[in-house]
Coordinates of C-alpha atoms and ligand atoms in Angstrom, one line a residue:
X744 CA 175.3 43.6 259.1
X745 CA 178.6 43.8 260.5
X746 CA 181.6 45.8 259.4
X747 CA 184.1 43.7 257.8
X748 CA 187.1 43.0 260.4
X749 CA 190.7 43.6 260.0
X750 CA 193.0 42.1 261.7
X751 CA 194.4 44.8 264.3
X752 CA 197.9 42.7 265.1
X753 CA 199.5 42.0 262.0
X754 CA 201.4 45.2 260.1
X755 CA 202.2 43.0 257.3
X756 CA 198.9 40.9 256.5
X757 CA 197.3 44.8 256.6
X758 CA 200.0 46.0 254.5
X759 CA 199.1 42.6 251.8
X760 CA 195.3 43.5 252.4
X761 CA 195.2 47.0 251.5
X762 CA 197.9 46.5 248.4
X763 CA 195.0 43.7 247.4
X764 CA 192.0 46.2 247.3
X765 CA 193.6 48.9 246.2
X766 CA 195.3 47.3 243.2
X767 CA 192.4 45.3 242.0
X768 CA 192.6 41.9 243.8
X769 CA 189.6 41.2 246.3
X770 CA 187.5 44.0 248.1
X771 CA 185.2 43.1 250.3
X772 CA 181.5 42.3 249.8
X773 CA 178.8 44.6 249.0
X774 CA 181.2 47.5 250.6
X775 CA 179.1 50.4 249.9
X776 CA 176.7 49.0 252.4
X777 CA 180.0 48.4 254.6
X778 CA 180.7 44.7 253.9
X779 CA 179.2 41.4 254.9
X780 CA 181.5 39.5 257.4
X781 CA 184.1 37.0 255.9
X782 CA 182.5 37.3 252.0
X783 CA 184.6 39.1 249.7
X784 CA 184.9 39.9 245.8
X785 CA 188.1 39.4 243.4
X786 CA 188.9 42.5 241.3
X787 CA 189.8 42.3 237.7
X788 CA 193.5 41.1 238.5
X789 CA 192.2 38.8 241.3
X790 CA 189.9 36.9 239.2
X791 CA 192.7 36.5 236.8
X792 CA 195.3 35.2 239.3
X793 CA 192.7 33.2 240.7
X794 CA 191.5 31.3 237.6
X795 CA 195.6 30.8 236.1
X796 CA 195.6 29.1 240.3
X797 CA 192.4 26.7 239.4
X798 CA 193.6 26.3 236.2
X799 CA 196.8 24.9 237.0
X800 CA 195.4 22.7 240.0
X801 CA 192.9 21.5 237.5
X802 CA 195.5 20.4 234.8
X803 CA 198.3 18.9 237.3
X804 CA 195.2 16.8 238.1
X805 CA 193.5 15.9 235.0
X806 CA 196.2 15.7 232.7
X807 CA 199.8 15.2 234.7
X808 CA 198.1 12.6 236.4
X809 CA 196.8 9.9 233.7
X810 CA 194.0 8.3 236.2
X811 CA 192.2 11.4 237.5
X812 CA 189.1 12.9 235.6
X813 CA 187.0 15.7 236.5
X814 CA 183.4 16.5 237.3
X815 CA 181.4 19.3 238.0
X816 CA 178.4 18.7 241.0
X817 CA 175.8 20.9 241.6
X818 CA 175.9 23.2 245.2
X819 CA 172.9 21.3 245.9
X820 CA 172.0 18.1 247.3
X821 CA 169.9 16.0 248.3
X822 CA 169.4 16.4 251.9
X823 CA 169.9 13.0 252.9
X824 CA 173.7 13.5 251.6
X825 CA 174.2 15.5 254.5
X826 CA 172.9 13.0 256.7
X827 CA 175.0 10.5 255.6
X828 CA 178.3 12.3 255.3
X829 CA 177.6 13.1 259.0
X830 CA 177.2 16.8 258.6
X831 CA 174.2 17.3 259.6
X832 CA 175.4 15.3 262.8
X833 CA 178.8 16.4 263.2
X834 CA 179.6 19.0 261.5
X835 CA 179.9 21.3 264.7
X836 CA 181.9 24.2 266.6
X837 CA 181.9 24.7 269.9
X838 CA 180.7 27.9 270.3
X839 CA 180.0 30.3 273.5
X840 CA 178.9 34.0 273.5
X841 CA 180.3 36.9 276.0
X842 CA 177.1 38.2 278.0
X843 CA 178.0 41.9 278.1
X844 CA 179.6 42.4 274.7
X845 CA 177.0 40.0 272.7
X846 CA 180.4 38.7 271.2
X847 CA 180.4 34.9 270.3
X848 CA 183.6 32.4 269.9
X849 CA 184.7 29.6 269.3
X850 CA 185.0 28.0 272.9
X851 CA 188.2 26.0 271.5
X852 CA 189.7 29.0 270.1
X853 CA 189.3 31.0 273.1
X854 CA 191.5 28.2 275.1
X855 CA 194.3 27.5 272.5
X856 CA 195.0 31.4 272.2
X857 CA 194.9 31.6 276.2
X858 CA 197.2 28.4 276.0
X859 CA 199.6 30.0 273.1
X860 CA 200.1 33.2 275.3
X861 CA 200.8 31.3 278.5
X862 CA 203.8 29.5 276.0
X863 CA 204.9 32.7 275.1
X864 CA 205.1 33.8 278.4
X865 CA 207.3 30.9 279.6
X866 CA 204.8 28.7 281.0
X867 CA 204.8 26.4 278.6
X868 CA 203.9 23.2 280.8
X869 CA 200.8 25.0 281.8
X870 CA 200.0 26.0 277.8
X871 CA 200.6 22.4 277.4
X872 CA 198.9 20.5 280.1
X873 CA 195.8 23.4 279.2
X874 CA 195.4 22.1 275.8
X875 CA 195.5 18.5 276.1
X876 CA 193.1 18.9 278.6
X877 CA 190.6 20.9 275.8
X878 CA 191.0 17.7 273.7
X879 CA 190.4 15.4 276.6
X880 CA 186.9 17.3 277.0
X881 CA 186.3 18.0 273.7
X882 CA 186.5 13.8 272.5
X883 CA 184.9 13.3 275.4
X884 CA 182.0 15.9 273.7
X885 CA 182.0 17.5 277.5
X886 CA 181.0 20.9 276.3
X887 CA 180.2 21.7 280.5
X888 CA 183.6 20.8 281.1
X889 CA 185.0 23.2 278.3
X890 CA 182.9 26.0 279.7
X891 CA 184.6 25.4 283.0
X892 CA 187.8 25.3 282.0
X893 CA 187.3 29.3 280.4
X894 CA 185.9 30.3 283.5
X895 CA 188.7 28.5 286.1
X896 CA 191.6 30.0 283.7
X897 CA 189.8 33.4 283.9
X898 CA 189.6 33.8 280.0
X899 CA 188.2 37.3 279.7
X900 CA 186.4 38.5 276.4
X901 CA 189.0 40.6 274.6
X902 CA 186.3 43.3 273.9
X903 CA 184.4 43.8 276.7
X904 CA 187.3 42.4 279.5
X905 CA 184.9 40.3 281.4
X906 CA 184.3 36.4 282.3
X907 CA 180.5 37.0 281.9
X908 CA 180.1 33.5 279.9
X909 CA 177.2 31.9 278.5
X910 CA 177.4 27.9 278.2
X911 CA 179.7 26.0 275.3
X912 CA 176.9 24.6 272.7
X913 CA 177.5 23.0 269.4
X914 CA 176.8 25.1 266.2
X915 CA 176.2 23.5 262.8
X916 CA 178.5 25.3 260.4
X917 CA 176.1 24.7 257.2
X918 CA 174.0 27.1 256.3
X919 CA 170.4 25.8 255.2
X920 CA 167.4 27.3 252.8
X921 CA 164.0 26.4 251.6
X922 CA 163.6 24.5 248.6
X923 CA 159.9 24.8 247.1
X924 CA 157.9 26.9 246.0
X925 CA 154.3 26.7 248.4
X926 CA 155.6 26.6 252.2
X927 CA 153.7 23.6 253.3
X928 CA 155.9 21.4 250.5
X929 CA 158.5 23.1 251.0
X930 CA 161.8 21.2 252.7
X931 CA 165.2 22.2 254.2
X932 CA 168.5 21.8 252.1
X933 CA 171.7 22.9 253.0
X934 CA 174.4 24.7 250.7
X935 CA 177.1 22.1 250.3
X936 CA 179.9 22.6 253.1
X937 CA 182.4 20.7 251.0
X938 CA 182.7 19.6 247.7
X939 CA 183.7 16.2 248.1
X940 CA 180.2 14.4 248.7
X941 CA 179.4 15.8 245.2
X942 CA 182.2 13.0 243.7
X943 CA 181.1 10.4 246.1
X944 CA 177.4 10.6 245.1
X945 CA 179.2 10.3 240.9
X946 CA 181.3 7.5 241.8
X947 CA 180.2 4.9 239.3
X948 CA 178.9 7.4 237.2
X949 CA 182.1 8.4 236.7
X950 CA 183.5 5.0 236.9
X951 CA 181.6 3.7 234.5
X952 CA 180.6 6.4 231.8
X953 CA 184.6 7.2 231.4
X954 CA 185.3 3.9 232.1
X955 CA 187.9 4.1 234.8
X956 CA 189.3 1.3 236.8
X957 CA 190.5 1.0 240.8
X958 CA 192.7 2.8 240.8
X959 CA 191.8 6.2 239.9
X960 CA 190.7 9.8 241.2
X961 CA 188.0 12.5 240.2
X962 CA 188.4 15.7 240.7
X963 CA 186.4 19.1 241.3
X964 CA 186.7 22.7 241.1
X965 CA 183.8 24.3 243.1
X966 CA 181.8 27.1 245.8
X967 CA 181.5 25.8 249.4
X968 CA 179.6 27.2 252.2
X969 CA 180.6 27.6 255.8
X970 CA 178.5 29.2 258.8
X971 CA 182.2 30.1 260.6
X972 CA 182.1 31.5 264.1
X973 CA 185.4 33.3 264.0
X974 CA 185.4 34.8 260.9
X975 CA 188.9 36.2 260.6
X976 CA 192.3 36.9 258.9
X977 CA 191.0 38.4 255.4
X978 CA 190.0 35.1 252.8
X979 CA 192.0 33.1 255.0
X980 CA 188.2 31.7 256.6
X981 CA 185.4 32.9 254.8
X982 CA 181.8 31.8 254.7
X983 CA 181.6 31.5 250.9
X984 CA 185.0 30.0 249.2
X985 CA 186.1 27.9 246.9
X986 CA 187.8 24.2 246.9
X987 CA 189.3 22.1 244.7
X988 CA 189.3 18.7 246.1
X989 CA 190.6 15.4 244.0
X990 CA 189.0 11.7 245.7
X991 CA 191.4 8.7 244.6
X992 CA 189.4 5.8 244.7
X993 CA 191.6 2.3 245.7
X994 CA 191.8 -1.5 246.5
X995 CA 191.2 -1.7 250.7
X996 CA 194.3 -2.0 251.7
X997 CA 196.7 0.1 249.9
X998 CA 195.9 4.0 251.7
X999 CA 198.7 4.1 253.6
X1000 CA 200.5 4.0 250.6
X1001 CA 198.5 6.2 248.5
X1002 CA 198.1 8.7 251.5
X1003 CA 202.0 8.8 251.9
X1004 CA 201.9 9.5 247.9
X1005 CA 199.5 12.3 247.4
X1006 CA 201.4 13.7 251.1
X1007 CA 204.6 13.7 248.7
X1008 CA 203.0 14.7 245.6
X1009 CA 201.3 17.9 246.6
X1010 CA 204.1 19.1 248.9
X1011 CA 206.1 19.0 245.3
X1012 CA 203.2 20.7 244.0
X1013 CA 203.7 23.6 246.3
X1014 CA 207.2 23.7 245.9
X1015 CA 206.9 23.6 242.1
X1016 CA 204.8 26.8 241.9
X1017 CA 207.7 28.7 243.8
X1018 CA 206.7 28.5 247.7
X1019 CA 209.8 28.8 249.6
X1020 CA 210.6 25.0 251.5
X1021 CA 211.2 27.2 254.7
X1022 CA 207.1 28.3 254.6
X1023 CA 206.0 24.8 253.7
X1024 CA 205.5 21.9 256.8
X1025 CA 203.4 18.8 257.1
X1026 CA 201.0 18.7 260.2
X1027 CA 199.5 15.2 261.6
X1028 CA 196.5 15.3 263.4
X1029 CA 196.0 14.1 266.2
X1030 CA 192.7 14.5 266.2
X1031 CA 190.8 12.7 263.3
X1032 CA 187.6 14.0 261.8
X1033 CA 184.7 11.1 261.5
X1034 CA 185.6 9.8 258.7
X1035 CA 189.4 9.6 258.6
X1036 CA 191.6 6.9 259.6
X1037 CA 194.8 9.4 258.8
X1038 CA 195.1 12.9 258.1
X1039 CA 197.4 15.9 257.6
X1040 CA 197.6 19.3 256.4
X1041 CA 200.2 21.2 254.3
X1042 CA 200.8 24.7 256.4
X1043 CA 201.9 27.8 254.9
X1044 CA 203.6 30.4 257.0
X1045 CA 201.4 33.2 256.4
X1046 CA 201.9 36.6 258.4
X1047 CA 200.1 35.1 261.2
X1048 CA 201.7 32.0 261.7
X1049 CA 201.6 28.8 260.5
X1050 CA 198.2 27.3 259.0
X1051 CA 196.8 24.8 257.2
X1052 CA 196.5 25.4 253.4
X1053 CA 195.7 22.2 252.1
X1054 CA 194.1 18.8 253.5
X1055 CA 195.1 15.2 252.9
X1056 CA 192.7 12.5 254.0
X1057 CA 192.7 8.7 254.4
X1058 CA 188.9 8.4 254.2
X1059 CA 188.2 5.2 254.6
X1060 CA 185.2 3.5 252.7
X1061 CA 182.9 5.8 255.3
X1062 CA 181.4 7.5 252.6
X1063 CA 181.1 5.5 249.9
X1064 CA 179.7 2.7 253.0
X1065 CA 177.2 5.4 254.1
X1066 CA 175.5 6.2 251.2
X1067 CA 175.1 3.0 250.1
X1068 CA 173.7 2.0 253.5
X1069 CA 171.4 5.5 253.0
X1070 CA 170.4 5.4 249.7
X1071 CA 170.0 1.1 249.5
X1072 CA 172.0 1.4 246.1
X1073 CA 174.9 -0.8 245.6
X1074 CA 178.4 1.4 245.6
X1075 CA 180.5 -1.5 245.0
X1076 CA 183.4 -1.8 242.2
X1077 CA 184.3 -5.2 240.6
X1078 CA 188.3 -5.6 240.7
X1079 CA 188.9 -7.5 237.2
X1080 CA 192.6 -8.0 238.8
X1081 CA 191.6 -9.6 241.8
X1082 CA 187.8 -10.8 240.5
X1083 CA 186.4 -9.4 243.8
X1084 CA 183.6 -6.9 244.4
X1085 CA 184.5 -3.9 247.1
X1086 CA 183.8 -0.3 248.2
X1087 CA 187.2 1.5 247.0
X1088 CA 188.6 3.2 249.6
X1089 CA 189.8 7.2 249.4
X1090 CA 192.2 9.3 249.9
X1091 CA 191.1 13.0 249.3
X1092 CA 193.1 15.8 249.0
X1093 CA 191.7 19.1 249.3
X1094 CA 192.8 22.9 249.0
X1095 CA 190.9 26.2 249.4
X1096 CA 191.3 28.4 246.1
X1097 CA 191.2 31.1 248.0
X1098 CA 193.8 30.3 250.7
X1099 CA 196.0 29.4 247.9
X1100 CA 195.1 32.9 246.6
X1101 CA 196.2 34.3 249.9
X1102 CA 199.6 31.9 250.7
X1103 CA 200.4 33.2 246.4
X1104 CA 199.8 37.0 247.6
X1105 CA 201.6 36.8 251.0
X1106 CA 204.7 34.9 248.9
X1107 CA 204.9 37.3 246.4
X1108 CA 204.3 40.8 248.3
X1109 CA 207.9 42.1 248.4
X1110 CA 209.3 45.3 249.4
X1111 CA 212.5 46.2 248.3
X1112 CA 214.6 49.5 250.1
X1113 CA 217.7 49.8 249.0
X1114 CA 219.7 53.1 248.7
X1115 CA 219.1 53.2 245.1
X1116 CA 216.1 51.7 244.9
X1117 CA 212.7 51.5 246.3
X1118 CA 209.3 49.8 245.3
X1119 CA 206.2 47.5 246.5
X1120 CA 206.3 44.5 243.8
X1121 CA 204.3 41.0 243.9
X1122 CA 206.8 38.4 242.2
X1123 CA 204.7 36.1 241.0
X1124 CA 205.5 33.1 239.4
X1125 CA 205.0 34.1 235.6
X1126 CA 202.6 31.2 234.8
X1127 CA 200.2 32.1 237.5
X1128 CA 200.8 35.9 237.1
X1129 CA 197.2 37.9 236.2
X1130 CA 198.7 40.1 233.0
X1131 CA 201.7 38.6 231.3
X1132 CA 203.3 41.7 229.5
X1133 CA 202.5 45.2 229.4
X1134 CA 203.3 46.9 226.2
X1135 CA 204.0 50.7 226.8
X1136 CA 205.1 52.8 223.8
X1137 CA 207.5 55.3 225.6
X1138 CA 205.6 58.6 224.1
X1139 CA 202.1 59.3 222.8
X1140 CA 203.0 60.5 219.1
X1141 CA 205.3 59.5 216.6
X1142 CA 203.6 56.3 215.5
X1143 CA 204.7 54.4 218.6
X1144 CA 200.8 53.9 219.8
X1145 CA 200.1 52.2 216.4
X1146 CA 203.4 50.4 216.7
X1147 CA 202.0 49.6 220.1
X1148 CA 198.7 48.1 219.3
X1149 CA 200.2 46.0 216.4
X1150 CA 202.4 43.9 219.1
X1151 CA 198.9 43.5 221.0
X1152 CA 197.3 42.4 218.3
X1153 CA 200.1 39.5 218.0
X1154 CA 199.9 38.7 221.7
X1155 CA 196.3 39.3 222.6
X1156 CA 195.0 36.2 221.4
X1157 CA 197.5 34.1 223.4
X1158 CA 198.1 35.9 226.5
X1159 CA 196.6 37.6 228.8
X1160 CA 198.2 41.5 227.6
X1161 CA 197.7 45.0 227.8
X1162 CA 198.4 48.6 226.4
X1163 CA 198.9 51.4 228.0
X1164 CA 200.2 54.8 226.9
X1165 CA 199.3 57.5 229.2
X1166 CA 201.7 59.1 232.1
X1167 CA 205.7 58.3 232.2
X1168 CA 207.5 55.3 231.6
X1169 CA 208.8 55.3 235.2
X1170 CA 205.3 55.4 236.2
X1171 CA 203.9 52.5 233.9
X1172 CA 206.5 50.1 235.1
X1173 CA 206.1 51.3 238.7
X1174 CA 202.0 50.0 238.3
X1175 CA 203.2 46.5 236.3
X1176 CA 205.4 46.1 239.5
X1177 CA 202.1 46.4 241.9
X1178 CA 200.0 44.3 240.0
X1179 CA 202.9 41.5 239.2
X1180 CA 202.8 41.9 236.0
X1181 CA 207.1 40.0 235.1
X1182 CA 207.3 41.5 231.3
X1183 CA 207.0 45.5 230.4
X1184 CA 207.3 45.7 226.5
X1185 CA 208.8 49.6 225.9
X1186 CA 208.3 50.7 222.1
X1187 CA 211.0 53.3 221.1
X1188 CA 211.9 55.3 218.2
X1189 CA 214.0 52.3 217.7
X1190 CA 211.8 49.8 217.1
X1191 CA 210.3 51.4 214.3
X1192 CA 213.4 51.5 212.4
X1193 CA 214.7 47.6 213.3
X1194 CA 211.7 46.2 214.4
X1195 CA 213.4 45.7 218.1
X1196 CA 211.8 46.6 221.4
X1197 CA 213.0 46.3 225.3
X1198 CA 211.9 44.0 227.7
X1199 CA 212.0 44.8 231.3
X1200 CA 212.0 42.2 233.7
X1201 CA 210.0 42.7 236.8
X1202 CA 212.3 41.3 239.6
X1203 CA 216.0 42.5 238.2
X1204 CA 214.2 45.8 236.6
X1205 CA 217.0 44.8 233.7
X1206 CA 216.5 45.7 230.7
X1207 CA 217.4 43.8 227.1
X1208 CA 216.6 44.4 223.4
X1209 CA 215.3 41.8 221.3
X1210 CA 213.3 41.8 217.8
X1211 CA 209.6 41.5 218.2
X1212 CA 209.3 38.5 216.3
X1213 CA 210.9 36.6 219.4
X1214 CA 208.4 38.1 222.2
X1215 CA 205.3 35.3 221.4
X1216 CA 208.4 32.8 222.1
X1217 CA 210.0 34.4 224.8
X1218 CA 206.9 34.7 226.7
X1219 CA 205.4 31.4 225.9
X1220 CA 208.0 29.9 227.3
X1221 CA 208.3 31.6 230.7
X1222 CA 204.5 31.7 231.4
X1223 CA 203.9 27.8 230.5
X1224 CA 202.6 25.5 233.3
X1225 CA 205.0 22.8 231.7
X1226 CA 207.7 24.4 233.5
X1227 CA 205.8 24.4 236.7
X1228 CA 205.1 20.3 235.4
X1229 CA 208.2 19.2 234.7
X1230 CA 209.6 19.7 238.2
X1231 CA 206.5 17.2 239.8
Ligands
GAP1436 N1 186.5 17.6 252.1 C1 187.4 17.8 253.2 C2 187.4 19.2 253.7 O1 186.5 20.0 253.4 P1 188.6 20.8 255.3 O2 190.0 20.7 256.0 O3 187.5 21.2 256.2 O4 188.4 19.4 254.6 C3 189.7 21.7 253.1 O5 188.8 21.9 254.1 C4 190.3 23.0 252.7 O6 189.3 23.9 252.3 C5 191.2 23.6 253.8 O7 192.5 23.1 253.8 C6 191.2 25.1 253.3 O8 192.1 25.3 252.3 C7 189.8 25.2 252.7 N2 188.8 25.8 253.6 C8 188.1 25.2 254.6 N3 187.3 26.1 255.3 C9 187.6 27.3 254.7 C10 187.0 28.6 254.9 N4 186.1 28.8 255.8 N5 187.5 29.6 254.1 C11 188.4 29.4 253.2 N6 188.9 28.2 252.9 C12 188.5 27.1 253.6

């Protein structure tokens, strides 16, 4: 298997990647036998931040919104689903493989990083004129031509320096298995590559078991699988992840209105949860996927640039169209309003869990060095933050630890809260820092004479007494999505 790569380049994505294993985040997979490429595993704060992410995606869905309901689809599916979506068709990379290294590319990577160091060398017309001419080829599906246009630019393998190219072919990205258990019956299905086909195979389940009317959205929180070629930049592109993709169902017609609002929507949904504006932009592309008629992506500005985060889609009726055509059942919905029968169109919007996870880390990782002061911290927005308060009596003795453990026992059922009494106070704190954590409960010698303890806020490090029967408010109210809510 091969080693899991880091990126060499980036000083600050390493910095975020090492703070994340090394404080409990995401290691990667099956590391005692060195890792498996682009797979990795969330640690016991990870899974936490993770699940408060989903959980919040999940709610500003199914209950902000009063049209949207949820589902949750099995991985797999029939395998004429994939057919009909036209994965098994489409669902391609260019790739191409370096003779004397054994490496293998993307073949469209490979020219848009030629093409982005040529801009970045001043020649920006022929960075330009190089990638318009890689989407002439590629719509044109001339994978000949793409292989030619490596070879005449001189694009040289970064490992082993040489032009020694194989040809561009197309790689399926899903990954397949054997269903069945005697080989002669058994058949091919494919783990699902996105999550979205599991909603359109429910639609009038859904529609009519929760009896929802045009229009209206379902949503889904769930694993996908992805053969990737370039398998790079930490979770940002992994072959196992997780989406959480919402299809609103409307009247033909109305997506260019429904696509501009779920464009606005979830761009205030980003901005809500804290993400600077600065690190947020809207992408068009110019190159649709088969089944869009309009699409765009929300981009972060993670440490290696801009990329896409989140997906907004004008689908069409292709799906819906297809697998009716595929399956010969009927995937129409009856309008009461208009007393006409249709396929709904959809727009879909769809994020990766786990490139929300990493845009969350990347926002949050903050190193402060000042004279007085300096620490690694991750500000995270206190809703989303793994452990909510950290209750530290200030010394082992005294009656402080069972002072301690009573204010757990008032939080714990609540919040997400822990104890800890061993090493200093400046040391505790210094941990709650690394792992986010925005309240540090100190129990004094104080506190058991007026029932009063401090709070230390994370980002300001201040410091401010209050009685113990205000904490369950205090922190209720700072760690409640409603705040996060009230600003869509
Ligand atoms: N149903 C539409 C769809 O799957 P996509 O743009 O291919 O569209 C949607 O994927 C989102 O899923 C992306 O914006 C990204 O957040 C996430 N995603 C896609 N491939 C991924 C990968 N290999 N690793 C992690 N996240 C991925």
């Amino acid at each position: 298997m091969a080693k899991t790569e880091t990126p060499g380049e980036n000083a600050q994505l390493k910095d975020i990647i090492s703070h994340a294993k090394e404080y409990g985040f995401v290691y990667p997979s099956s590391e005692i036998y060195d890792g498996l490429q682009a797979v990795y595993d969330y640690g016991a704060y990870g899974v936490e931040l993770k699940n408060n992410l989903k959980r919040l995606w999940w709610e500003t869905m199914t209950r902000v919104q009063d049209n949207i309901v949820g589902i949750d689809a099995a991985i797999f599916m029939h395998p004429t689903t994939w057919k009909a979506s036209g994965h098994v068709d489409s669902f391609n990379d260019p790739m191409i493989d370096n003779k004397d290294s054994k490496k293998r590319y993307r073949a469209d990577v490979l020219v848009e990083e030629h093409a982005a160091k040529l801009e970045k060398e001043g020649q920006a017309e022929k960075g330009k004129s190089l990638t318009a001419a890689l989407a002439r080829l590629l719509e044109a599906e001339d994978l000949d031509g793409v292989r030619d246009l490596i070879t005449n630019e001189g694009i040289k393998c970064p490992i082993s320096g040489t032009s020694n190219w194989t040809d561009v072919r197309q790689f399926n990205l899903m990954f397949s298995t054997q269903v069945g258990s005697v080989a002669e019956d058994s058949s091919t299905i494919y783990l699902r590559p996105e999550t979205a086909q599991g909603i359109f195979v429910n639609f009038l389940n859904v529609q009519k078991t929760a009896r929802m009317k045009v229009p209206f959205g379902i949503a889904q929180i769930g694993k996908a699988f992805r053969n990737e070629i370039v398998a790079r930049q930490f979770i940002f592109r992994m072959r196992e992840f997780e989406q959480m993709e919402m299809q609103f169902f409307i009247r033909p017609g109305t997506e260019m209105d429904w696509y501009a609002y779920w464009a606005e929507t979830r761009m205030k949904w980003h901005l809500a949860l804290g993400t600077p504006s600065a690190k947020l932009k809207k992408h068009d592309h110019e190159k649709l996927a088969h089944y869009a008629n309009a699409a765009m992506d929300i981009e972060f500005e993670f440490p290696f640039g801009f990329k896409e985060v989140e997906g907004i889609h004008s689908r069409t009726d292709f799906d819906l169209k297809s697998h009716q055509e595929f399956s010969r059942k009927k995937q129409q919905y009856f309008d009461p309003e208009i007393n006409q029968n249709y396929i709904p169109y959809v727009i879909e919007t769809s994020i990766g869990a786990d490139r929300l996870f990493l845009l969350t880390l990347c926002n949050a990782y903050t190193e402060e060095n000042s004279e007085d002061k300096s620490r690694t911290y991750l500000k995270f927005h206190p809703a989303i933050a793994p452990v909510k308060a950290a209750i530290l009596p200030i010394v082992k003795k005294d009656g402080l630890p069972e002072k301690g453990k009573e204010i757990m026992e008032l939080l714990k059922y609540d919040f997400n809260v822990i104890y800890e009494d061993a090493a200093s106070i400046g040391k505790r704190y210094a941990r709650q820092d690394l792992i986010g954590t925005p309240f540090c409960i100190a129990v004094d010698h104080q506190t058991l004479e007026d029932n009063t303890v401090t709070i230390r806020h994370r980002d300001t490090t201040e410091q401010e007494r209050v009685a113990i029967s205000e904490l369950h408010g205090r922190i209720a109210e700072a760690t409640s999505f409603r705040r996060i809510f009230e600003k869509l």
